PDB file of C-alpha atoms in Angstrom:
ATOM      1  CA  MET A   1     -87.554  -0.298-227.481  1.00 53.00           C
ATOM      2  CA  LYS A   2     -86.220   3.235-227.900  1.00 62.00           C
ATOM      3  CA  THR A   3     -86.097   3.647-224.109  1.00 63.00           C
ATOM      4  CA  LYS A   4     -83.988   0.476-223.699  1.00 63.00           C
ATOM      5  CA  SER A   5     -81.516   1.716-226.298  1.00 62.00           C
ATOM      6  CA  ILE A   6     -81.196   5.111-224.654  1.00 67.00           C
ATOM      7  CA  ILE A   7     -80.710   3.538-221.198  1.00 66.00           C
ATOM      8  CA  SER A   8     -78.110   1.137-222.631  1.00 63.00           C
ATOM      9  CA  ILE A   9     -76.214   4.003-224.253  1.00 64.00           C
ATOM     10  CA  LEU A  10     -76.328   6.077-221.048  1.00 54.00           C
ATOM     11  CA  LEU A  11     -75.060   3.139-218.986  1.00 57.00           C
ATOM     12  CA  LEU A  12     -72.262   2.573-221.495  1.00 54.00           C
ATOM     13  CA  ILE A  13     -71.265   6.242-221.279  1.00 64.00           C
ATOM     14  CA  VAL A  14     -71.330   6.220-217.459  1.00 59.00           C
ATOM     15  CA  PHE A  15     -69.248   3.034-217.164  1.00 58.00           C
ATOM     16  CA  GLY A  16     -66.873   4.266-219.863  1.00 57.00           C
ATOM     17  CA  THR A  17     -66.366   7.538-218.020  1.00 56.00           C
ATOM     18  CA  PHE A  18     -65.517   5.866-214.696  1.00 56.00           C
ATOM     19  CA  SER A  19     -63.177   3.294-216.187  1.00 51.00           C
ATOM     20  CA  SER A  20     -61.416   5.831-218.392  1.00 47.00           C
ATOM     21  CA  CYS A  21     -60.735   8.116-215.403  1.00 48.00           C
ATOM     22  CA  ASP A  22     -58.967   5.242-213.680  1.00 50.00           C
ATOM     23  CA  LEU A  23     -57.049   4.458-216.858  1.00 48.00           C
ATOM     24  CA  LEU A  24     -56.059   8.106-217.270  1.00 47.00           C
ATOM     25  CA  ASP A  25     -54.906   8.264-213.650  1.00 50.00           C
ATOM     26  CA  LYS A  26     -52.603   5.287-214.208  1.00 54.00           C
ATOM     27  CA  ALA A  27     -51.499   6.424-217.668  1.00 58.00           C
ATOM     28  CA  ASP A  28     -49.648   9.435-216.309  1.00 78.00           C
ATOM     29  CA  ASP A  29     -47.677   7.422-213.717  1.00 91.00           C
ATOM     30  CA  ILE A  30     -43.935   7.186-214.151  1.00 93.00           C
ATOM     31  CA  SER A  31     -41.567   4.718-212.580  1.00 95.00           C
ATOM     32  CA  PHE A  32     -37.826   5.158-212.118  1.00 95.00           C
ATOM     33  CA  ASP A  33     -34.966   3.455-210.315  1.00 97.00           C
ATOM     34  CA  ILE A  34     -32.518   5.270-208.063  1.00 97.00           C
ATOM     35  CA  THR A  35     -29.668   4.374-205.754  1.00 97.00           C
ATOM     36  CA  LEU A  36     -29.642   6.085-202.374  1.00 98.00           C
ATOM     37  CA  PRO A  37     -26.188   6.066-200.731  1.00 98.00           C
ATOM     38  CA  LEU A  38     -25.708   6.030-196.965  1.00 98.00           C
ATOM     39  CA  ASN A  39     -22.202   6.310-195.508  1.00 97.00           C
ATOM     40  CA  PHE A  40     -21.015   5.356-192.047  1.00 97.00           C
ATOM     41  CA  VAL A  41     -17.524   6.603-191.127  1.00 96.00           C
ATOM     42  CA  ILE A  42     -16.429   4.340-188.289  1.00 95.00           C
ATOM     43  CA  ASN A  43     -13.517   5.196-186.019  1.00 95.00           C
ATOM     44  CA  GLU A  44     -13.414   3.092-182.847  1.00 94.00           C
ATOM     45  CA  THR A  45     -10.252   4.143-181.011  1.00 94.00           C
ATOM     46  CA  GLY A  46     -10.641   2.130-177.801  1.00 93.00           C
ATOM     47  CA  ASN A  47      -8.512  -0.980-177.280  1.00 95.00           C
ATOM     48  CA  ASN A  48     -10.907  -3.954-177.075  1.00 95.00           C
ATOM     49  CA  PRO A  49      -9.060  -7.123-178.168  1.00 95.00           C
ATOM     50  CA  GLY A  50     -12.072  -9.289-177.185  1.00 95.00           C
ATOM     51  CA  GLY A  51     -14.526  -7.380-179.372  1.00 95.00           C
ATOM     52  CA  LYS A  52     -16.968  -4.516-179.083  1.00 96.00           C
ATOM     53  CA  VAL A  53     -20.674  -4.025-179.766  1.00 97.00           C
ATOM     54  CA  TYR A  54     -21.249  -1.136-182.156  1.00 97.00           C
ATOM     55  CA  THR A  55     -24.321   1.018-182.850  1.00 97.00           C
ATOM     56  CA  ALA A  56     -24.601   4.136-185.006  1.00 97.00           C
ATOM     57  CA  SER A  57     -27.276   5.950-186.992  1.00 98.00           C
ATOM     58  CA  GLN A  58     -27.445   7.996-190.181  1.00 98.00           C
ATOM     59  CA  LEU A  59     -30.281   9.758-191.993  1.00 98.00           C
ATOM     60  CA  LEU A  60     -31.326   8.193-195.301  1.00 98.00           C
ATOM     61  CA  ASP A  61     -32.722  11.176-197.228  1.00 97.00           C
ATOM     62  CA  ALA A  62     -34.370  10.276-200.525  1.00 96.00           C
ATOM     63  CA  THR A  63     -34.746  13.941-201.507  1.00 95.00           C
ATOM     64  CA  SER A  64     -30.965  14.156-201.903  1.00 94.00           C
ATOM     65  CA  ASP A  65     -31.595  12.516-205.296  1.00 94.00           C
ATOM     66  CA  PRO A  66     -32.640  15.148-207.889  1.00 93.00           C
ATOM     67  CA  GLU A  67     -35.353  12.912-209.411  1.00 90.00           C
ATOM     68  CA  VAL A  68     -36.949  12.328-206.020  1.00 92.00           C
ATOM     69  CA  ALA A  69     -36.787  16.037-205.227  1.00 91.00           C
ATOM     70  CA  LYS A  70     -38.439  16.788-208.588  1.00 90.00           C
ATOM     71  CA  TYR A  71     -41.413  14.468-207.895  1.00 92.00           C
ATOM     72  CA  ALA A  72     -41.433  14.610-204.068  1.00 89.00           C
ATOM     73  CA  SER A  73     -45.045  15.732-203.700  1.00 92.00           C
ATOM     74  CA  LYS A  74     -46.244  13.340-206.410  1.00 94.00           C
ATOM     75  CA  ILE A  75     -44.631  10.094-205.240  1.00 95.00           C
ATOM     76  CA  LYS A  76     -47.130   7.270-204.846  1.00 96.00           C
ATOM     77  CA  GLU A  77     -44.829   4.396-203.943  1.00 97.00           C
ATOM     78  CA  PHE A  78     -41.315   3.462-202.863  1.00 97.00           C
ATOM     79  CA  LYS A  79     -40.085  -0.097-203.351  1.00 98.00           C
ATOM     80  CA  VAL A  80     -36.762  -1.175-201.839  1.00 98.00           C
ATOM     81  CA  ASN A  81     -35.266  -3.796-204.178  1.00 98.00           C
ATOM     82  CA  ARG A  82     -31.911  -4.551-202.550  1.00 98.00           C
ATOM     83  CA  ILE A  83     -29.230  -3.129-200.279  1.00 98.00           C
ATOM     84  CA  THR A  84     -25.502  -3.543-200.769  1.00 98.00           C
ATOM     85  CA  TYR A  85     -22.417  -2.421-198.894  1.00 96.00           C
ATOM     86  CA  THR A  86     -18.876  -1.503-199.901  1.00 95.00           C
ATOM     87  CA  ILE A  87     -16.038  -1.118-197.410  1.00 94.00           C
ATOM     88  CA  THR A  88     -13.173   1.332-197.735  1.00 93.00           C
ATOM     89  CA  PRO A  89     -10.480  -0.095-195.447  1.00 89.00           C
ATOM     90  CA  GLY A  90      -8.724   1.993-192.850  1.00 86.00           C
ATOM     91  CA  THR A  91      -6.676   1.393-189.701  1.00 81.00           C
ATOM     92  CA  ASN A  92      -6.546  -2.257-188.514  1.00 82.00           C
ATOM     93  CA  SER A  93      -9.461  -3.181-190.781  1.00 81.00           C
ATOM     94  CA  ASN A  94      -7.579  -6.051-192.459  1.00 85.00           C
ATOM     95  CA  THR A  95      -7.720  -8.180-189.311  1.00 88.00           C
ATOM     96  CA  VAL A  96     -11.179  -7.264-187.979  1.00 92.00           C
ATOM     97  CA  THR A  97     -14.568  -8.794-188.772  1.00 93.00           C
ATOM     98  CA  PHE A  98     -17.997  -7.302-188.208  1.00 94.00           C
ATOM     99  CA  SER A  99     -20.553  -9.913-187.158  1.00 96.00           C
ATOM    100  CA  ASN A 100     -24.294  -9.993-186.533  1.00 97.00           C
ATOM    101  CA  GLY A 101     -24.619  -6.792-188.534  1.00 96.00           C
ATOM    102  CA  ALA A 102     -28.077  -5.346-189.043  1.00 98.00           C
ATOM    103  CA  LEU A 103     -29.614  -2.264-190.594  1.00 98.00           C
ATOM    104  CA  LYS A 104     -32.809  -1.210-188.833  1.00 98.00           C
ATOM    105  CA  VAL A 105     -35.570   1.361-189.117  1.00 97.00           C
ATOM    106  CA  SER A 106     -34.739   3.612-186.177  1.00 95.00           C
ATOM    107  CA  SER A 107     -38.279   4.589-185.238  1.00 93.00           C
ATOM    108  CA  THR A 108     -39.482   0.989-184.886  1.00 94.00           C
ATOM    109  CA  GLY A 109     -36.348  -1.154-184.558  1.00 96.00           C
ATOM    110  CA  LYS A 110     -37.529  -3.293-187.505  1.00 97.00           C
ATOM    111  CA  ILE A 111     -34.634  -5.099-189.203  1.00 98.00           C
ATOM    112  CA  ILE A 112     -34.237  -4.125-192.853  1.00 98.00           C
ATOM    113  CA  ALA A 113     -31.241  -6.269-193.807  1.00 98.00           C
ATOM    114  CA  THR A 114     -28.468  -8.305-192.177  1.00 97.00           C
ATOM    115  CA  ALA A 115     -24.926  -9.580-192.640  1.00 95.00           C
ATOM    116  CA  THR A 116     -23.902 -12.577-190.566  1.00 95.00           C
ATOM    117  CA  SER A 117     -20.199 -11.819-190.856  1.00 94.00           C
ATOM    118  CA  ALA A 118     -18.264  -9.295-192.919  1.00 92.00           C
ATOM    119  CA  SER A 119     -14.513  -9.084-193.284  1.00 89.00           C
ATOM    120  CA  LEU A 120     -13.482  -5.444-193.238  1.00 90.00           C
ATOM    121  CA  SER A 121     -10.824  -6.224-195.833  1.00 88.00           C
ATOM    122  CA  ASN A 122     -13.546  -7.138-198.376  1.00 84.00           C
ATOM    123  CA  THR A 123     -13.835  -4.126-200.674  1.00 89.00           C
ATOM    124  CA  ALA A 124     -16.244  -5.643-203.239  1.00 94.00           C
ATOM    125  CA  GLU A 125     -19.861  -4.496-203.356  1.00 96.00           C
ATOM    126  CA  THR A 126     -21.797  -7.158-201.446  1.00 96.00           C
ATOM    127  CA  ASP A 127     -25.527  -7.739-201.036  1.00 97.00           C
ATOM    128  CA  LEU A 128     -27.030  -7.779-197.566  1.00 97.00           C
ATOM    129  CA  THR A 129     -29.591 -10.433-196.670  1.00 97.00           C
ATOM    130  CA  ALA A 130     -32.988  -8.804-197.131  1.00 97.00           C
ATOM    131  CA  ASP A 131     -35.841  -8.844-194.657  1.00 97.00           C
ATOM    132  CA  ILE A 132     -38.844  -8.273-196.941  1.00 97.00           C
ATOM    133  CA  ALA A 133     -41.056  -6.988-194.112  1.00 97.00           C
ATOM    134  CA  GLY A 134     -38.245  -4.557-193.223  1.00 97.00           C
ATOM    135  CA  PHE A 135     -37.953  -3.460-196.873  1.00 98.00           C
ATOM    136  CA  ASN A 136     -41.702  -2.796-196.909  1.00 98.00           C
ATOM    137  CA  GLU A 137     -41.590  -0.855-193.644  1.00 97.00           C
ATOM    138  CA  LEU A 138     -38.695   1.284-194.870  1.00 98.00           C
ATOM    139  CA  ALA A 139     -40.590   1.955-198.121  1.00 97.00           C
ATOM    140  CA  ALA A 140     -43.642   3.085-196.131  1.00 97.00           C
ATOM    141  CA  LYS A 141     -41.508   5.371-193.941  1.00 97.00           C
ATOM    142  CA  LEU A 142     -39.860   6.898-197.024  1.00 97.00           C
ATOM    143  CA  LEU A 143     -43.282   7.505-198.546  1.00 96.00           C
ATOM    144  CA  ASP A 144     -44.343   9.404-195.406  1.00 94.00           C
ATOM    145  CA  ASP A 145     -41.627  12.065-195.440  1.00 93.00           C
ATOM    146  CA  LYS A 146     -38.926  10.889-197.905  1.00 96.00           C
ATOM    147  CA  GLN A 147     -36.398  10.176-195.146  1.00 96.00           C
ATOM    148  CA  GLU A 148     -35.709   7.773-192.300  1.00 97.00           C
ATOM    149  CA  LEU A 149     -33.060   7.386-189.628  1.00 98.00           C
ATOM    150  CA  ILE A 150     -31.221   4.088-190.193  1.00 98.00           C
ATOM    151  CA  LEU A 151     -29.447   2.211-187.387  1.00 98.00           C
ATOM    152  CA  LEU A 152     -26.378   0.047-187.920  1.00 98.00           C
ATOM    153  CA  ASP A 153     -25.780  -2.581-185.214  1.00 96.00           C
ATOM    154  CA  GLY A 154     -23.177  -5.317-184.931  1.00 97.00           C
ATOM    155  CA  THR A 155     -20.059  -6.524-183.193  1.00 97.00           C
ATOM    156  CA  PHE A 156     -16.400  -5.932-184.049  1.00 96.00           C
ATOM    157  CA  SER A 157     -14.048  -8.847-183.384  1.00 96.00           C
ATOM    158  CA  SER A 158     -11.577  -6.320-181.930  1.00 95.00           C
ATOM    159  CA  THR A 159     -10.823  -2.628-181.802  1.00 95.00           C
ATOM    160  CA  PRO A 160      -9.259  -0.134-182.498  1.00 95.00           C
ATOM    161  CA  VAL A 161     -10.559  -0.028-186.056  1.00 95.00           C
ATOM    162  CA  ALA A 162     -11.307   2.685-188.589  1.00 94.00           C
ATOM    163  CA  PHE A 163     -13.004   2.344-191.984  1.00 94.00           C
ATOM    164  CA  THR A 164     -15.913   3.626-194.061  1.00 95.00           C
ATOM    165  CA  VAL A 165     -18.860   1.523-195.109  1.00 96.00           C
ATOM    166  CA  LYS A 166     -21.132   2.743-197.895  1.00 97.00           C
ATOM    167  CA  PHE A 167     -24.599   1.246-198.142  1.00 97.00           C
ATOM    168  CA  ASN A 168     -26.499   1.533-201.420  1.00 98.00           C
ATOM    169  CA  PHE A 169     -30.282   1.296-201.258  1.00 98.00           C
ATOM    170  CA  TYR A 170     -31.604   0.314-204.700  1.00 98.00           C
ATOM    171  CA  VAL A 171     -35.134   1.709-204.921  1.00 98.00           C
ATOM    172  CA  THR A 172     -37.915   1.896-207.498  1.00 98.00           C
ATOM    173  CA  ILE A 173     -40.218   4.903-207.264  1.00 97.00           C
ATOM    174  CA  LYS A 174     -43.652   5.355-208.772  1.00 97.00           C
ATOM    175  CA  ALA A 175     -44.936   8.903-209.115  1.00 95.00           C
ATOM    176  CA  ASN A 176     -47.661  10.877-210.800  1.00 92.00           C
ATOM    177  CA  ALA A 177     -46.038  12.715-213.723  1.00 81.00           C
ATOM    178  CA  LEU A 178     -48.646  15.450-213.905  1.00 76.00           C
TER     179      LEU A 178
END
């Protein structure tokens, strides 16, 4: 009987040790939300009254945020929640639309988010249509090295046109605090 009690106590201690290590590992995790801005300054000077296909790229660098830089080596997960855009009008932007717009992961061409049609005179912050698989791929790429080259593709209804579009990537980050 004494042997059964000792074995039971030892098993309890062993299982308690393993489960508490997992609990301790999760207990020191922190989670925080950040907004990563990405600006495209667009200045198409050519005269194309019938429209023009446009492609450009910019580096989305998560370490530009001080919180990300602080926990860079301890980040366990990125989660992209939403992406918005805001337009700052410029030359001829009041009469031009941008259609079939897409943000893509440069290294794979995976679509992250889209906008069917955007009036360049719209200055309100507007949500892009999310592609969840694209959000997940971008999150994985950011986890790898905290940055990714983002492509912007679409078509202008006419050019010349000049304006700035600011994309905001709303992200939740999970990191080990210790």
